[in-house]
PDB file of C-alpha atoms in Angstrom:
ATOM      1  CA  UNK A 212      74.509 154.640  68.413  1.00  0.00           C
ATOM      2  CA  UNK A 213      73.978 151.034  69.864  1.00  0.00           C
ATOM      3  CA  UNK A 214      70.368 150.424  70.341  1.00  0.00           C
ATOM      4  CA  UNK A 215      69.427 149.789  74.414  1.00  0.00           C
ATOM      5  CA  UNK A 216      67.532 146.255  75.063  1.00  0.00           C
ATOM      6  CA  UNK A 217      64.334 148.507  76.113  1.00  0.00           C
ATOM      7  CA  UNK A 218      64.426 150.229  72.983  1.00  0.00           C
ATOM      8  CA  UNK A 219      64.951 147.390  70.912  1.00  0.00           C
ATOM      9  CA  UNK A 220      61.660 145.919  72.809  1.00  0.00           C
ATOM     10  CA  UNK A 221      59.499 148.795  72.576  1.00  0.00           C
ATOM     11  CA  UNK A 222      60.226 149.307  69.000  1.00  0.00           C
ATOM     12  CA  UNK A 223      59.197 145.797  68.159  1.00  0.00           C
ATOM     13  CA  UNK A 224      56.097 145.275  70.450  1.00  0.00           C
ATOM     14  CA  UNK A 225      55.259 149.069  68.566  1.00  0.00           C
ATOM     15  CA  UNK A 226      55.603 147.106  65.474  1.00  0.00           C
ATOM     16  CA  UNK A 227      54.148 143.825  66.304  1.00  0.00           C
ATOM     17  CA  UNK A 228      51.300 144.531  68.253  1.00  0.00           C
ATOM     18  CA  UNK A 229      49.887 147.981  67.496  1.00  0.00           C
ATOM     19  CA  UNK A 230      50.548 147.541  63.420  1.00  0.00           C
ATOM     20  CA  UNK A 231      50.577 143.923  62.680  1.00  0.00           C
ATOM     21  CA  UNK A 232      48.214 143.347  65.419  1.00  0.00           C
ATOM     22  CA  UNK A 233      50.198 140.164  66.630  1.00  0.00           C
ATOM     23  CA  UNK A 234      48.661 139.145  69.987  1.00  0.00           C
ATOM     24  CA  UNK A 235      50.594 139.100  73.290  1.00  0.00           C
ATOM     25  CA  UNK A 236      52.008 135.553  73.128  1.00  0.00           C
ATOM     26  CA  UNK A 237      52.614 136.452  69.331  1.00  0.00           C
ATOM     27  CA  UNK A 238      54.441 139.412  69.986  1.00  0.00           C
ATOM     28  CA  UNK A 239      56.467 137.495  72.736  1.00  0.00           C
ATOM     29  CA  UNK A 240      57.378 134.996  70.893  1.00  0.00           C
ATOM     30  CA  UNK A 241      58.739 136.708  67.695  1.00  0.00           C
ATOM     31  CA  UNK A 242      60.861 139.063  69.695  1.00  0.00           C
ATOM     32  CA  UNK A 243      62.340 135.995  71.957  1.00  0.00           C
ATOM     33  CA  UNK A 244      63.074 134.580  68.695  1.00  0.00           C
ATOM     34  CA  UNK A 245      64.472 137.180  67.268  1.00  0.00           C
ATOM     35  CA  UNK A 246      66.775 138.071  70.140  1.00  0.00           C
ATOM     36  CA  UNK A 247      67.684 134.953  70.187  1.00  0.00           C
ATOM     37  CA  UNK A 248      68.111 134.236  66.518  1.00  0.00           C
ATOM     38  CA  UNK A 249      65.988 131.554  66.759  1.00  0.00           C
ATOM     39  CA  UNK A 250      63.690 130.314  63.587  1.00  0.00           C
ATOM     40  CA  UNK A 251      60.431 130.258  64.199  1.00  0.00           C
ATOM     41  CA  UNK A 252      57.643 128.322  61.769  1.00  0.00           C
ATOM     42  CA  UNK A 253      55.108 130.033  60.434  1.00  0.00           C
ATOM     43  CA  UNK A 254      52.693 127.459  62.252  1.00  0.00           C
ATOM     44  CA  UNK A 255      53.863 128.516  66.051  1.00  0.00           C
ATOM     45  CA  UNK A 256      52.820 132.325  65.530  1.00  0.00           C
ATOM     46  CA  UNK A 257      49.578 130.849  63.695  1.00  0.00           C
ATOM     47  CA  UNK A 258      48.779 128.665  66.724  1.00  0.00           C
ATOM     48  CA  UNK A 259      49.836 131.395  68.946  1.00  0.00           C
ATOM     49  CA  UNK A 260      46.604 132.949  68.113  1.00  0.00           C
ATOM     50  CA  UNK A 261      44.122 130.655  69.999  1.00  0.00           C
ATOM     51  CA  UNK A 262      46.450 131.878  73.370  1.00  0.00           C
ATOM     52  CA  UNK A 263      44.805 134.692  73.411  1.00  0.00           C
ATOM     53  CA  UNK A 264      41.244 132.995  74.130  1.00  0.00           C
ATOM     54  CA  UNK A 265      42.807 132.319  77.584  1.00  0.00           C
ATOM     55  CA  UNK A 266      43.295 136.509  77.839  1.00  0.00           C
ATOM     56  CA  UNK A 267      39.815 136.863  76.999  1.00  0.00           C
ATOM     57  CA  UNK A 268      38.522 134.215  79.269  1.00  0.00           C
ATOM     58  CA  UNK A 269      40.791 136.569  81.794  1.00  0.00           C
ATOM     59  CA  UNK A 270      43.642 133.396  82.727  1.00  0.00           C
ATOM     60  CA  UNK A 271      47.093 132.849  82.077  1.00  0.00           C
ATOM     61  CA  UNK A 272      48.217 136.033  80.256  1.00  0.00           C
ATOM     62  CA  UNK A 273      49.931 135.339  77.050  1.00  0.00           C
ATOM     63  CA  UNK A 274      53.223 137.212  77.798  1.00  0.00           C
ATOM     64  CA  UNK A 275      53.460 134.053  79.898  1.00  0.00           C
ATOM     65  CA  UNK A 276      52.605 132.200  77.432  1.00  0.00           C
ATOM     66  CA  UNK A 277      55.134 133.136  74.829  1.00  0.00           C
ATOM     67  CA  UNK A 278      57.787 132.533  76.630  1.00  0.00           C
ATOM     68  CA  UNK A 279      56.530 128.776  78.136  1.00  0.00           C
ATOM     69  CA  UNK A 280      56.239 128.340  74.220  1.00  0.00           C
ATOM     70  CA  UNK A 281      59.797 129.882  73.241  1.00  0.00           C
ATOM     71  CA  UNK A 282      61.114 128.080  75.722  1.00  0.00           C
ATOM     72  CA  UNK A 283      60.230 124.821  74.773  1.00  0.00           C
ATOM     73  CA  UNK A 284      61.472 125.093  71.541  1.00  0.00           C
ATOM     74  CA  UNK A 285      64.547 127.312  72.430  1.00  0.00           C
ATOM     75  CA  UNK A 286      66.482 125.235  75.450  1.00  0.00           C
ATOM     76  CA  UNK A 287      66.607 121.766  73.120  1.00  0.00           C
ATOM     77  CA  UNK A 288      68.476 123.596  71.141  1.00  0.00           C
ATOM     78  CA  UNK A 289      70.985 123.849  74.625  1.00  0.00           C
ATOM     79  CA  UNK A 290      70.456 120.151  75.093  1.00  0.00           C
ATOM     80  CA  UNK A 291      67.939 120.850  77.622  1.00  0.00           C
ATOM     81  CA  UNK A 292      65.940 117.359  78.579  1.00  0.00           C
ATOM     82  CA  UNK A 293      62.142 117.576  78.984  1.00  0.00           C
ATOM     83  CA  UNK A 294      62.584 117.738  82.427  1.00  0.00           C
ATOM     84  CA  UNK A 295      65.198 120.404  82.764  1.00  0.00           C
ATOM     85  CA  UNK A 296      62.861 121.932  80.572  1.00  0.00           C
ATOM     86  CA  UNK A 297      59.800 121.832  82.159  1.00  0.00           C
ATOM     87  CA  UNK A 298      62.237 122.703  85.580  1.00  0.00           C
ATOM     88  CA  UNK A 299      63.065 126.042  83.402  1.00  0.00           C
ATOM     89  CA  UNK A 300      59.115 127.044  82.698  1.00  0.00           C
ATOM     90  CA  UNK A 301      58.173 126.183  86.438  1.00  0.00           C
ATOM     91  CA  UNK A 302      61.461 128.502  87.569  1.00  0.00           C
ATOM     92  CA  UNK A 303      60.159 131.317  84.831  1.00  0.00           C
ATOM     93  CA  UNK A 304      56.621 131.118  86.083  1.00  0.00           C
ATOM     94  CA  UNK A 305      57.272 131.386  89.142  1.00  0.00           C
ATOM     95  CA  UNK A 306      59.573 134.524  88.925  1.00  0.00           C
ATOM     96  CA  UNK A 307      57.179 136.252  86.518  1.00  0.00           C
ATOM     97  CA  UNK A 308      54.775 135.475  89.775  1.00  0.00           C
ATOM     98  CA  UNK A 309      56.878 136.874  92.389  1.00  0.00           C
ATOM     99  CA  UNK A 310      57.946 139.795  90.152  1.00  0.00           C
ATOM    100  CA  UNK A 311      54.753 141.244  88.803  1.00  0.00           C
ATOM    101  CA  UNK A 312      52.282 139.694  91.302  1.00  0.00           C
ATOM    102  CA  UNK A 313      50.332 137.029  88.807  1.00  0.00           C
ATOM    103  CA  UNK A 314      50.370 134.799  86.172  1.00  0.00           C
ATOM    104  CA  UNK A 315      46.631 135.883  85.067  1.00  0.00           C
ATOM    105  CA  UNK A 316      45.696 138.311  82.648  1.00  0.00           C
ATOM    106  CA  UNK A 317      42.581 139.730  84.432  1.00  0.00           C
ATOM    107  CA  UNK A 318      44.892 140.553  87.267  1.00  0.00           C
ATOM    108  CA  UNK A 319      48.027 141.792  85.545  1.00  0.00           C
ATOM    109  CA  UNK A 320      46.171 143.905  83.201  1.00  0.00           C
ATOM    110  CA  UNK A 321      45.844 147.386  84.534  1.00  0.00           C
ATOM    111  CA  UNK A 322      42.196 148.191  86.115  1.00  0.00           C
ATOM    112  CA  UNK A 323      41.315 144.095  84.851  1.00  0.00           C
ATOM    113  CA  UNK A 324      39.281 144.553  81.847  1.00  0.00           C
ATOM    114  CA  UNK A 325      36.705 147.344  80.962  1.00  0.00           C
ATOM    115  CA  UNK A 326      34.608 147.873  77.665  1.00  0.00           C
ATOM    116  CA  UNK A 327      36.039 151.912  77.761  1.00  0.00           C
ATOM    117  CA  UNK A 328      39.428 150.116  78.055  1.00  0.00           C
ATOM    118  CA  UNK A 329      42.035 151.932  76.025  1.00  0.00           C
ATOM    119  CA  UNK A 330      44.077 150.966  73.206  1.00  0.00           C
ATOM    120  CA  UNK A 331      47.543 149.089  74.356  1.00  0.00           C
ATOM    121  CA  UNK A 332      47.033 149.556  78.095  1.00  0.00           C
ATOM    122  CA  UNK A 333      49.330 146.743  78.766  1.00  0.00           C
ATOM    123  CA  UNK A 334      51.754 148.155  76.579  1.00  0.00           C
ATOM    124  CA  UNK A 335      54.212 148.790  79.804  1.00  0.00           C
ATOM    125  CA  UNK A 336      53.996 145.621  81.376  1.00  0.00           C
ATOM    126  CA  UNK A 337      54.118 144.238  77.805  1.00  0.00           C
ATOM    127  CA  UNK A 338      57.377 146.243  77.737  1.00  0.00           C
ATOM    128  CA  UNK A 339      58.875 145.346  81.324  1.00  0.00           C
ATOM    129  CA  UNK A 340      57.592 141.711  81.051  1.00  0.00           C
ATOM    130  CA  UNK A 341      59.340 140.976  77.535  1.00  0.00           C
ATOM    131  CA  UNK A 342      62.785 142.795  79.053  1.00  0.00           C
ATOM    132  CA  UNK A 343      62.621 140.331  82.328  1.00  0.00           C
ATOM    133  CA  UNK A 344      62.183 137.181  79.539  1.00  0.00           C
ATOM    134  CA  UNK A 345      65.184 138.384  77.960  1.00  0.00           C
ATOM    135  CA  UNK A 346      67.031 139.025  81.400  1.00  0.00           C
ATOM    136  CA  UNK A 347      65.909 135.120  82.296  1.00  0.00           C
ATOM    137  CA  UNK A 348      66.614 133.695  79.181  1.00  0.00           C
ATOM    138  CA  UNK A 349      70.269 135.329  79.040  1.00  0.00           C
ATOM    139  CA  UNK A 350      70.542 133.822  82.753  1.00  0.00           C
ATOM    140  CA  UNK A 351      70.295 130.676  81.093  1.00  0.00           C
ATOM    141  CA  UNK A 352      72.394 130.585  78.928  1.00  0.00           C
ATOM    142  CA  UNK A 353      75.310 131.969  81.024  1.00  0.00           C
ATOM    143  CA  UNK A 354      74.690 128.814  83.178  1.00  0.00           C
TER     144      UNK A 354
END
């Protein structure tokens, strides 16, 4: 049986962010690049990590993140420019925006942040947010 794309995602945010405890623009990134069989170095998941200071401080959420980051390595690889790169984050950003309402993590993350939060509360925007990054990155490169 053919795994679905929401599976596929679920399974690996499962694996990256509740066991290896990968943060969200961690967890974005690896499944981006491994979606799109793209080789990542060690030293983009390790700086990954300081994204999620901007979570904490409650800003840009790092499933935003991620894929600003993928993206910038990903579309030279399609003989993007900087501009028409920087063109493709704005476009991205500002879908994400229009689509779930933000582009901050205290306002994205259900009920903003509480001490009694939960373990993996965001796991179903987490889920939906990853699928629309694959849904706009496939856009992409169908252009």
């Amino acid at each position: 049986m053919k795994e679905t794309k929401d599976q596929f995602v679920f399974d690996r945010v499962v694996t990256l962010n509740r066991i290896q405890k990968l943060n969200c623009a961690q967890t974005t990134l690896v499944i981006l690049s491994e979606k799109y069989e793209l080789n990542l170095n060690s030293q983009i998941i390790d700086g990954a990590t300081g994204l999620n200071g901007a979570g904490l401080y409650r800003a840009q959420c790092g499933l935003v993140e991620g894929v600003l980051i993928f993206l910038g390595i990903y579309l030279p690889k399609l003989n993007y420019d900087k501009d028409k790169i920087q063109k493709t984050c704005y476009l991205f950003a500002s879908e994400f925006e229009v689509k779930f309402g933000s582009l901050s993590c205290s306002e994205l993350r259900p009920n903003g942040f509480n001490e009694d939060d939960p373990p993996h509360l965001c796991e179903g925007l987490f889920i939906q947010s990853i699928t629309f990054a694959i849904e706009f990155v496939s856009s992409i490169k169908s252009i």
